[in-house]
mmCIF file of C-alpha atoms in Angstrom:
data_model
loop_
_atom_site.group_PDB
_atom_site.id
_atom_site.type_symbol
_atom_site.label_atom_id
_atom_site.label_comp_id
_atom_site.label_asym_id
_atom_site.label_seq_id
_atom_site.Cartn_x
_atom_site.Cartn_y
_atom_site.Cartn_z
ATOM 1 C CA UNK A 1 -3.850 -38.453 -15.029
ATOM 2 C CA UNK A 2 -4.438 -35.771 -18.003
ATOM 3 C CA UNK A 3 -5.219 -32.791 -15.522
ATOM 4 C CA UNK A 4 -5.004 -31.970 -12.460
ATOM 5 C CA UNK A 5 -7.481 -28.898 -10.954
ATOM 6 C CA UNK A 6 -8.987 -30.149 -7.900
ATOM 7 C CA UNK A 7 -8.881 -33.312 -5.458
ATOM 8 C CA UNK A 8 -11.187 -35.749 -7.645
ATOM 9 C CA UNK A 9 -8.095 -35.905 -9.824
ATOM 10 C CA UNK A 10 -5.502 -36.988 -7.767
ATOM 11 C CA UNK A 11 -7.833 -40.029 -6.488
ATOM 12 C CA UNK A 12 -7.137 -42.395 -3.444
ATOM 13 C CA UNK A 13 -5.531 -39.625 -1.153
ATOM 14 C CA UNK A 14 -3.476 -42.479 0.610
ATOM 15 C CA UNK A 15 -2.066 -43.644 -2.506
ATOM 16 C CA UNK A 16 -0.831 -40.156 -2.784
ATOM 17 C CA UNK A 17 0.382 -39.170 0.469
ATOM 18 C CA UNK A 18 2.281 -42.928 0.030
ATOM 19 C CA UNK A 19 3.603 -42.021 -3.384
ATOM 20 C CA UNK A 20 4.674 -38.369 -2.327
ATOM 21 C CA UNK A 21 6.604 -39.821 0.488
ATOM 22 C CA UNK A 22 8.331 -41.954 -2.145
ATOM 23 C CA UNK A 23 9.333 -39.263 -3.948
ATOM 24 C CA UNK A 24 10.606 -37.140 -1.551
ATOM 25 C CA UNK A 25 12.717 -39.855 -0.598
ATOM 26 C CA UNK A 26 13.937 -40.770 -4.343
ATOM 27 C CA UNK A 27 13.339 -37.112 -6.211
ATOM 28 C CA UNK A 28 15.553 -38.210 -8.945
ATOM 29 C CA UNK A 29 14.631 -41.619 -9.582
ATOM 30 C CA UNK A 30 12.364 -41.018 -12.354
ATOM 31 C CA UNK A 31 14.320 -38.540 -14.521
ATOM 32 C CA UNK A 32 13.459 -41.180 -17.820
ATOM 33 C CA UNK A 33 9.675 -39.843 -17.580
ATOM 34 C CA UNK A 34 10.741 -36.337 -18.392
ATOM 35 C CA UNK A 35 13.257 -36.514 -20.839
ATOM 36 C CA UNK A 36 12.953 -34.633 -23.730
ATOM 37 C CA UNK A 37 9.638 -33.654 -22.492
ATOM 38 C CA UNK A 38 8.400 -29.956 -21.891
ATOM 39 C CA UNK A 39 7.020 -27.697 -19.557
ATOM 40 C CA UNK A 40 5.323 -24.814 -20.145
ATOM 41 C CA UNK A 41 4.535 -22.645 -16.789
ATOM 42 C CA UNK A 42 1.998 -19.862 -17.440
ATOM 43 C CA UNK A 43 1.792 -16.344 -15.028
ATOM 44 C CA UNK A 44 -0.861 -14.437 -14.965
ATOM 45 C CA UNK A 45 -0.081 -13.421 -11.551
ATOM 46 C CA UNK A 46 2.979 -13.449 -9.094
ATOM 47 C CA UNK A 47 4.624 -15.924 -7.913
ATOM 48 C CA UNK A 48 7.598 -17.244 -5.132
ATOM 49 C CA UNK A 49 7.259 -20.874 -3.952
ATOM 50 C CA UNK A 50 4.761 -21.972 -6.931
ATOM 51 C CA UNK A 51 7.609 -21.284 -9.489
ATOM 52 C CA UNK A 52 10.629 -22.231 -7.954
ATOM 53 C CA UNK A 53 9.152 -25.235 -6.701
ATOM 54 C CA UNK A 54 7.385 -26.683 -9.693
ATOM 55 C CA UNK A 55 10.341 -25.658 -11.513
ATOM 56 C CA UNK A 56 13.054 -27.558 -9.265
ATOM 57 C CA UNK A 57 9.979 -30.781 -9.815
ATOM 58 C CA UNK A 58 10.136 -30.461 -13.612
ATOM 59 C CA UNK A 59 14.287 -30.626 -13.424
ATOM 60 C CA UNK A 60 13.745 -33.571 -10.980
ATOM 61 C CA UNK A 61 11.813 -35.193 -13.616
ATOM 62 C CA UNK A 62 14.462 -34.588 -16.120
ATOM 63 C CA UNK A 63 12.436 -31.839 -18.308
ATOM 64 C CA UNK A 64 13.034 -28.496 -19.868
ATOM 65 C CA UNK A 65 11.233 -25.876 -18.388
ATOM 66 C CA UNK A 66 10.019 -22.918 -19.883
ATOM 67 C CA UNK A 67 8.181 -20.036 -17.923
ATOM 68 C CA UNK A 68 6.044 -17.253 -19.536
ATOM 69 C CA UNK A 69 5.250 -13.993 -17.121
ATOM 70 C CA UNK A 70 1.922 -12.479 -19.464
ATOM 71 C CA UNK A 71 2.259 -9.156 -17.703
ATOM 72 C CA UNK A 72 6.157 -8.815 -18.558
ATOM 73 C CA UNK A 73 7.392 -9.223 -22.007
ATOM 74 C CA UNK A 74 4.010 -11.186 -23.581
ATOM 75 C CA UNK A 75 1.695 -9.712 -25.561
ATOM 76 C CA UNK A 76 -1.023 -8.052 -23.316
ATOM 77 C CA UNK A 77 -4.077 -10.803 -23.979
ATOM 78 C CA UNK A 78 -7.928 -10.716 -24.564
ATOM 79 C CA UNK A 79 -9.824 -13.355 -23.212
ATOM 80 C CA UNK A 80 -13.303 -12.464 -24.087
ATOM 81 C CA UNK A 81 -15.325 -13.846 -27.169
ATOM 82 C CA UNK A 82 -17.080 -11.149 -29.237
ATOM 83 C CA UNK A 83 -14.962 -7.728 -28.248
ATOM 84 C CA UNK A 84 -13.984 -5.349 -31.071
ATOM 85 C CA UNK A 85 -10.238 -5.304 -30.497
ATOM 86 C CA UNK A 86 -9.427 -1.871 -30.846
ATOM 87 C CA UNK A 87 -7.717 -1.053 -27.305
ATOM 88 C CA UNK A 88 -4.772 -2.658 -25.431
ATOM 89 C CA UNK A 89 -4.707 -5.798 -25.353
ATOM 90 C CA UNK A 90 -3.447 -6.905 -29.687
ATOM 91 C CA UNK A 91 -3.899 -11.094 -29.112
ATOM 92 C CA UNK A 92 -6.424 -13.360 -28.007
ATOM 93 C CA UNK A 93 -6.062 -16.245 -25.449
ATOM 94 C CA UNK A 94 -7.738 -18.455 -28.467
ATOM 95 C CA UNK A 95 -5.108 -18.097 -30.474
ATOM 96 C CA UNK A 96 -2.514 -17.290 -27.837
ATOM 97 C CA UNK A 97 -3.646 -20.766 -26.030
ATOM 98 C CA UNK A 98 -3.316 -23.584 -29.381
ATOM 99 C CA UNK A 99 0.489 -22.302 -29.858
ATOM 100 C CA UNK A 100 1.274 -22.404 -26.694
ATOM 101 C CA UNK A 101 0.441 -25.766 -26.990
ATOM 102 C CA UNK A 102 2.837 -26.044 -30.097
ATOM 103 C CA UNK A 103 5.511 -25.605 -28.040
ATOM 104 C CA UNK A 104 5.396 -28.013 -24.722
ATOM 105 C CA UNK A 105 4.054 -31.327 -23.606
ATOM 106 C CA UNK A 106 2.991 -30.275 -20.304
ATOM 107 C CA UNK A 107 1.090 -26.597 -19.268
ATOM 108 C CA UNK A 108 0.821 -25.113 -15.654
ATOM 109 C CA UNK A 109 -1.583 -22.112 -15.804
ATOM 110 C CA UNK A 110 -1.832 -19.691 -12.498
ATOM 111 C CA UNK A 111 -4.575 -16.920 -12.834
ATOM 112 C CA UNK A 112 -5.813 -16.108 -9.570
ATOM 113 C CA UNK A 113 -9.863 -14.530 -9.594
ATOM 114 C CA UNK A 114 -10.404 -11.312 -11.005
ATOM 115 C CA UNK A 115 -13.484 -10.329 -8.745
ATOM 116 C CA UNK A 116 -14.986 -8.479 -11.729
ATOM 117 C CA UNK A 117 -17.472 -11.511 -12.118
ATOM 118 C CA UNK A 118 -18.045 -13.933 -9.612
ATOM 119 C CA UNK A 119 -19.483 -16.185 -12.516
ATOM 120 C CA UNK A 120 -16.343 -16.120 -14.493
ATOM 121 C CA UNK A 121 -14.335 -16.488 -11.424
ATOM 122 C CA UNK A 122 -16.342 -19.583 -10.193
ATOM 123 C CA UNK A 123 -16.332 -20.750 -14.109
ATOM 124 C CA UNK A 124 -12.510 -21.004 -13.894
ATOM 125 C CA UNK A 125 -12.558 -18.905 -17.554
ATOM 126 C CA UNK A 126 -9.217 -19.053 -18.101
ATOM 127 C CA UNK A 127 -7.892 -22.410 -16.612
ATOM 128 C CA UNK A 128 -10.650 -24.125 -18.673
ATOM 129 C CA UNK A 129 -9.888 -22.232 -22.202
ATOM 130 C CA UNK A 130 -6.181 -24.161 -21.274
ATOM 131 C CA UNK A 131 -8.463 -27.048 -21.034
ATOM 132 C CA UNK A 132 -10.312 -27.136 -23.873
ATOM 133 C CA UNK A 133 -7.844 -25.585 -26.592
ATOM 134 C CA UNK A 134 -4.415 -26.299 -25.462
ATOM 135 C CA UNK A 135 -4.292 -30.237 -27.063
ATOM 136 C CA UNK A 136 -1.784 -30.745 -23.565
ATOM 137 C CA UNK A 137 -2.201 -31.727 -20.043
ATOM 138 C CA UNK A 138 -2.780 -28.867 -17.711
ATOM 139 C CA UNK A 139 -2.303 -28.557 -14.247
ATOM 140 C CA UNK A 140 -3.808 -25.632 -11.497
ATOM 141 C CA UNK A 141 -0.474 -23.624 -10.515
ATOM 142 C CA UNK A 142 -3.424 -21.853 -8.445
ATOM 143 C CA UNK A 143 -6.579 -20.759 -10.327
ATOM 144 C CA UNK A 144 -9.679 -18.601 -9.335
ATOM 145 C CA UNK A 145 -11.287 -20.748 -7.035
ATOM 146 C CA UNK A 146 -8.978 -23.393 -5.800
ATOM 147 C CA UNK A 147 -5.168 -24.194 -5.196
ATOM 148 C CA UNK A 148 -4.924 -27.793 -5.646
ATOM 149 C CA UNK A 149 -0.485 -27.839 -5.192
ATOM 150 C CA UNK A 150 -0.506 -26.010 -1.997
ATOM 151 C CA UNK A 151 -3.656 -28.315 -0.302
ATOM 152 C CA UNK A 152 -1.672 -31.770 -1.275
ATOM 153 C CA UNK A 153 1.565 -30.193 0.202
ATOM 154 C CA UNK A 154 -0.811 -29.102 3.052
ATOM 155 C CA UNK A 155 -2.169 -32.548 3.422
ATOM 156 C CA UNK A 156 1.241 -34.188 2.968
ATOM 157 C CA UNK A 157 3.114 -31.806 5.846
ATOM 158 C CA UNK A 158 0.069 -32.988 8.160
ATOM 159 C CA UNK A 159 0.412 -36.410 7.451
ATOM 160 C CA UNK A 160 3.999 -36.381 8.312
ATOM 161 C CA UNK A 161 3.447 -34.194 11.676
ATOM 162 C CA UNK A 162 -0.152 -35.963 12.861
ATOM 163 C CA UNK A 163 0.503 -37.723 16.231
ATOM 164 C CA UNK A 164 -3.127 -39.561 16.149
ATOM 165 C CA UNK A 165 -5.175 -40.953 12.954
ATOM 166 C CA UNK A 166 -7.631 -38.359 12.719
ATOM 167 C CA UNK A 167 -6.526 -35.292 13.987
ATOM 168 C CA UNK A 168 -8.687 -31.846 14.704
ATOM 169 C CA UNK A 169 -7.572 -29.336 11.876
ATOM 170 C CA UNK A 170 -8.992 -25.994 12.305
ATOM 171 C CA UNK A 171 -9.196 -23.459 9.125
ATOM 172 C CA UNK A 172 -9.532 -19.687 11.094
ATOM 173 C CA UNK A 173 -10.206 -16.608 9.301
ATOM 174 C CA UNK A 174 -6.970 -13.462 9.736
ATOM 175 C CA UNK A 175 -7.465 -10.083 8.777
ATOM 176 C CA UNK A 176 -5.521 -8.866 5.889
ATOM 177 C CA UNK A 177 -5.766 -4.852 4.584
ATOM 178 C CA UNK A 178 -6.154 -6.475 0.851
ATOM 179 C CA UNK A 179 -9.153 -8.364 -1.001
ATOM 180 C CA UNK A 180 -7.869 -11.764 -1.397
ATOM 181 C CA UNK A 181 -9.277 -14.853 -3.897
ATOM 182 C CA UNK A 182 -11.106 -17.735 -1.803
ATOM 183 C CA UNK A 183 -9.155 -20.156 -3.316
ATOM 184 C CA UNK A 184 -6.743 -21.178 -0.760
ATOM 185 C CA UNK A 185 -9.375 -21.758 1.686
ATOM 186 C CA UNK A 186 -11.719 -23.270 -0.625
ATOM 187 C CA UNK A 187 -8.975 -25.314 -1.498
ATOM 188 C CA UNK A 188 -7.967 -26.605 1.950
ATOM 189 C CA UNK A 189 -11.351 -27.157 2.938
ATOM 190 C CA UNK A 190 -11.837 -29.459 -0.327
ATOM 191 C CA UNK A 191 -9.051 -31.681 0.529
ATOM 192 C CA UNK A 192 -9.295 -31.500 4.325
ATOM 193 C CA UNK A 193 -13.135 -33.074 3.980
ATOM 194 C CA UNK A 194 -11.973 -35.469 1.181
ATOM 195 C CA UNK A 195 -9.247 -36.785 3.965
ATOM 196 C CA UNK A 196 -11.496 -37.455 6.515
ATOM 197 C CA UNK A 197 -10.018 -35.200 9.158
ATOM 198 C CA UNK A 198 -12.191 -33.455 12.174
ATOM 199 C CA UNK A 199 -12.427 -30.114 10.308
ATOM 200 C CA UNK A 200 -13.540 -26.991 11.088
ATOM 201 C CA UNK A 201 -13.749 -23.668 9.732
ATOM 202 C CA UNK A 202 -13.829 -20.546 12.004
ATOM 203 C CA UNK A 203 -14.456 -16.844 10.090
ATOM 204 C CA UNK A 204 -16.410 -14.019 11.347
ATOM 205 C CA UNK A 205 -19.860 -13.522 9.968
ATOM 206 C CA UNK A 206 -19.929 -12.697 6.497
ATOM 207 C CA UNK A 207 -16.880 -14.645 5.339
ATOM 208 C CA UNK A 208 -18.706 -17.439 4.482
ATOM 209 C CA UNK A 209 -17.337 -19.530 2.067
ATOM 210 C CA UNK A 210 -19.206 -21.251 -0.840
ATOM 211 C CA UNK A 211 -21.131 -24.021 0.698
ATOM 212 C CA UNK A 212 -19.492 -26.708 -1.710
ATOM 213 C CA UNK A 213 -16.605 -26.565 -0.845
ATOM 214 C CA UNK A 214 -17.075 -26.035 3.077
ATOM 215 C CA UNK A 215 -18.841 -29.447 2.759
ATOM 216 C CA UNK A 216 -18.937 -31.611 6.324
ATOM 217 C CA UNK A 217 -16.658 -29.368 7.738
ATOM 218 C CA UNK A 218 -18.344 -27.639 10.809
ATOM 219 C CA UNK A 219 -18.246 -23.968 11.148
ATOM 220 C CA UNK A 220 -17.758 -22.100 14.076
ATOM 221 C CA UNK A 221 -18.332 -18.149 14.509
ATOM 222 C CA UNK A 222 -16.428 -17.784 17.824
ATOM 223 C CA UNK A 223 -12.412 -18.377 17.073
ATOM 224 C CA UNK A 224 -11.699 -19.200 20.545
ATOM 225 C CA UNK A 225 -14.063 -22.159 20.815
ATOM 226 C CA UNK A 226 -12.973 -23.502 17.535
ATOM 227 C CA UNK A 227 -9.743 -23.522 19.059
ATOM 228 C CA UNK A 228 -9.920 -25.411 21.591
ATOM 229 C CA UNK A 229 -8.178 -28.691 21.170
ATOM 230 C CA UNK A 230 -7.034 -28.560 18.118
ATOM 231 C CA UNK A 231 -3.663 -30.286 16.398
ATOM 232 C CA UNK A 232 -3.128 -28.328 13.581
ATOM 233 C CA UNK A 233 -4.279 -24.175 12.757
ATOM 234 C CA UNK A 234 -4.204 -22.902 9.481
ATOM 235 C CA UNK A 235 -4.570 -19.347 9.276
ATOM 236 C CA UNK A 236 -5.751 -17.675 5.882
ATOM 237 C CA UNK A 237 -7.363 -14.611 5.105
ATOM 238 C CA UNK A 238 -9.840 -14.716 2.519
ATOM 239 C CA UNK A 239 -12.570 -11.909 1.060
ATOM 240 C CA UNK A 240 -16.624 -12.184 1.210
ATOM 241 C CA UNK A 241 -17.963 -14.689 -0.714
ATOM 242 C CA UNK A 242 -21.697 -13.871 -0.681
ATOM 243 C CA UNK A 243 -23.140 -11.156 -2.465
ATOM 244 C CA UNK A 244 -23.526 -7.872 -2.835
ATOM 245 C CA UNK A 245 -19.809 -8.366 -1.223
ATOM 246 C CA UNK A 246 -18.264 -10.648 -3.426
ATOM 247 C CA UNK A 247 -14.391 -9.902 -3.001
ATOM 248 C CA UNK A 248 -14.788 -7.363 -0.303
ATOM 249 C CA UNK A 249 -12.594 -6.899 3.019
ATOM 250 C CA UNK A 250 -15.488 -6.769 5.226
ATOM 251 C CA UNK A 251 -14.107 -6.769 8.511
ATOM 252 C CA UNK A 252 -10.270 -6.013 9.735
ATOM 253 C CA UNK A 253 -10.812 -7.418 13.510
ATOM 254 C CA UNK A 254 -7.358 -7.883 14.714
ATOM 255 C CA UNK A 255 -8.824 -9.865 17.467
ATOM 256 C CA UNK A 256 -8.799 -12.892 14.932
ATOM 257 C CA UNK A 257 -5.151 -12.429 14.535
ATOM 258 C CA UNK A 258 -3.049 -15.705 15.444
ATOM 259 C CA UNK A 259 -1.307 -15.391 18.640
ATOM 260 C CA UNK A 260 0.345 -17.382 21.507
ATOM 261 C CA UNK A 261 -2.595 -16.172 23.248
ATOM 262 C CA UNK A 262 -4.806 -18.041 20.731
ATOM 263 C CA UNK A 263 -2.519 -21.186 20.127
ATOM 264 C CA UNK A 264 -2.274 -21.747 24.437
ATOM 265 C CA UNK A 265 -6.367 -23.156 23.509
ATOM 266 C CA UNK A 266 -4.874 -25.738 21.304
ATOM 267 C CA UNK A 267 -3.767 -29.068 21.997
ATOM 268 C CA UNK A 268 -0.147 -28.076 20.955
ATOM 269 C CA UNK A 269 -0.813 -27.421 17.753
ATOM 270 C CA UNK A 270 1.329 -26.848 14.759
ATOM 271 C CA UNK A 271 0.600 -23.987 13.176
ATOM 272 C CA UNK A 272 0.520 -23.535 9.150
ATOM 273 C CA UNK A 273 0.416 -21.214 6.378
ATOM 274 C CA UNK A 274 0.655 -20.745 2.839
ATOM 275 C CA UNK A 275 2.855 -18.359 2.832
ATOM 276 C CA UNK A 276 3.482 -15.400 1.735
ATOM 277 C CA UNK A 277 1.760 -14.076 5.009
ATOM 278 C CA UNK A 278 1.627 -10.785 6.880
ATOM 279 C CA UNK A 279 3.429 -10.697 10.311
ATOM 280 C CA UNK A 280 1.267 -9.087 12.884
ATOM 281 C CA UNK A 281 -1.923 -9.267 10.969
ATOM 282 C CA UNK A 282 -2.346 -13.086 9.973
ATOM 283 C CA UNK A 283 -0.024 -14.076 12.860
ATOM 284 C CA UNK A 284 2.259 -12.755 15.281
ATOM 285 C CA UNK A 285 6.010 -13.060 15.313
ATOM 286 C CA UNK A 286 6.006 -15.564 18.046
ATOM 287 C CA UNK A 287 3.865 -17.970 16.678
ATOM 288 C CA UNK A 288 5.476 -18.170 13.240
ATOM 289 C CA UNK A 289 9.028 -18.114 14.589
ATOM 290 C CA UNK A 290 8.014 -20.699 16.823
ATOM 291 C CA UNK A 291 8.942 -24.627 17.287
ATOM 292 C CA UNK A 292 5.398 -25.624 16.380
ATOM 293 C CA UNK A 293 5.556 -24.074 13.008
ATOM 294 C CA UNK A 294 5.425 -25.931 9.714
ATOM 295 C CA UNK A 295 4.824 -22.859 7.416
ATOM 296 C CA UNK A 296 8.950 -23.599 5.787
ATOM 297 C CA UNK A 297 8.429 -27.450 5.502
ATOM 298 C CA UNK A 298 5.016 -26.828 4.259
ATOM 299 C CA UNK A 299 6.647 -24.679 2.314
ATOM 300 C CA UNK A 300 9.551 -27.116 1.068
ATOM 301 C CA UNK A 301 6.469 -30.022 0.535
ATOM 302 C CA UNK A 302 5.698 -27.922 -2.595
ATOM 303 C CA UNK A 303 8.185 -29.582 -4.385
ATOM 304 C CA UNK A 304 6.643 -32.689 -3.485
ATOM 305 C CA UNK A 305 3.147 -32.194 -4.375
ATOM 306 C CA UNK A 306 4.260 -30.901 -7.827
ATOM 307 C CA UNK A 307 6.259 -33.638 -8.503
ATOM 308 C CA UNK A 308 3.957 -36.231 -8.110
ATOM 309 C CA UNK A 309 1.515 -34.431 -10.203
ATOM 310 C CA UNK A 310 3.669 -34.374 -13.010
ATOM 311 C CA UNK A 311 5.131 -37.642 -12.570
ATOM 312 C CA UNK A 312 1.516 -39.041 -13.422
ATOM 313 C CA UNK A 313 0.831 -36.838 -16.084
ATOM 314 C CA UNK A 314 4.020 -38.035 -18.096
ATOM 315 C CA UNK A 315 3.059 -41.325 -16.788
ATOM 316 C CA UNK A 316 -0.116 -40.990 -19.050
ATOM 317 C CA UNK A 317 1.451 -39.212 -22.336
#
């Protein structure tokens, strides 16, 4: 594998549910792959679980680590071709990008969407200028429009916890008081449809995702009735798609907050989360504190899904 920014890359998702499951039970059996080897992981925005836990996969793998935070202690970079650069920002990501390179054998990126153009957001700008000049493999630590790391922990955490083959996953819609990327959702839904699981996706109107990505999963407008039966709830909040409201908190209905009320439809489901998430407003304290939650080995899976993905990209150098 070279890179690794969406589902298509990982390939036969049983294959890697089977190989993550190997890992996890032998994390530091394949410490030759990474030695002397280098990762490079790239902020452009914050990070808790992404970090430390593609970090502790790197030093699993035996390799050095290096982590660059662009908004502390990095030159302040331009990423546009053309502009006269006569303001803030004294480097561009062209050059910025080929040394970087220079430097590692490996580069995780995270820039999360800027909502200033839903064309460069949906272009993945700045993951792809990684791409193209970096000379290295490059890996999604979360990019504008997808989170490939935290779907294949999602998918491995549900594999582990799935009492019947093809369980009923339900993707539902939380109010949040901040605009937040679609990537996490888009994300899920990708590898959630790619898996084969009965999916569905419950938002109010507006929140519409981008049709690609919702796929064959079937969408339902009233929460309750999407509820009903279901094995596993993930609860995300995510901003209007569509235009003119690209990026946009829309609505703030805390009637699509998670509760024990709403969970009592399932069929005993576990309930997940990306984390970090806001008590009260994505979900209440119950439901997260409860039995049925996965969000902390979901959490701990992290690891997992990051060090498969770079155990097959030094399988390839």
């Amino acid at each position: 594998m070279r890179h690794f920014t969406n589902v298509n890359d990982i390939g036969d998702l049983r294959e890697a549910v089977k190989e993550a499951l190997e890992v996890k039970n032998n994390r530091f059996g394949y410490k030759h792959l990474g030695q002397d080897k280098t990762l490079l992981m790239i902020f452009f925005n914050s990070s808790l679980r992404t970090r430390l836990s593609t970090q502790k996969a790197a030093m699993n793998l035996g390799m050095n680590t290096i982590v660059l935070d662009v908004n502390q202690g990095a030159w302040k970079l331009e990423t546009e071709r053309g502009v006269i650069m006569d303001g803030d920002k004294p480097e561009h990501l062209l050059e910025a990008v080929p040394v970087m390179g220079c430097y590692c054998d490996v580069i995780g990126v995270r820039s999360f969407a800027r909502f200033e153009s839903k064309e460069d957001d949906y272009n993945e700008k700045i993951l792809n200028q990684f791409i193209e000049h970096s000379g290295r493999p490059v890996f999604s630590m979360e990019a504008a429009t997808r989170h490939p790391l935290q779907s294949f922990a999602d998918l491995i955490t549900i594999e582990e916890n799935k009492t019947k083959e093809r369980p009923k996953v339900v993707m539902t819609w939380a109010p949040h008081p901040k605009s937040l990327p679609q990537a996490v959702p888009n994300s899920f839904a990708e590898w959630m449809n790619a898996a084969g699981y009965d999916f569905v996706i419950t938002h109010p109107e507006g929140y519409e995702l981008d049709p690609k990505f919702v796929g064959n999963a079937r969408v339902e407008y009233d929460q309750d009735k999407a509820l009903e039966g279901a094995d596993f709830v993930y609860a995300k909040n995510w901003s209007a798609y569509a235009d003119p409201n690209y990026g946009k908190v829309i609505n703030m209905d805390r009637g699509w907050t998670v509760t024990a009320e709403k969970m009592a439809l399932t069929n005993n489901a576990k309930f997940m989360h990306c984390l970090p998430v806001r008590r009260n407003m994505i979900v209440s304290d119950d439901v997260i504190e409860s039995a049925n939650s996965l969000v902390i080995p979901e959490a701990a899976n992290r690891e997992i899904s990051a060090q498969v993905v770079l155990k097959r990209i030094l399988e390839g150098l």
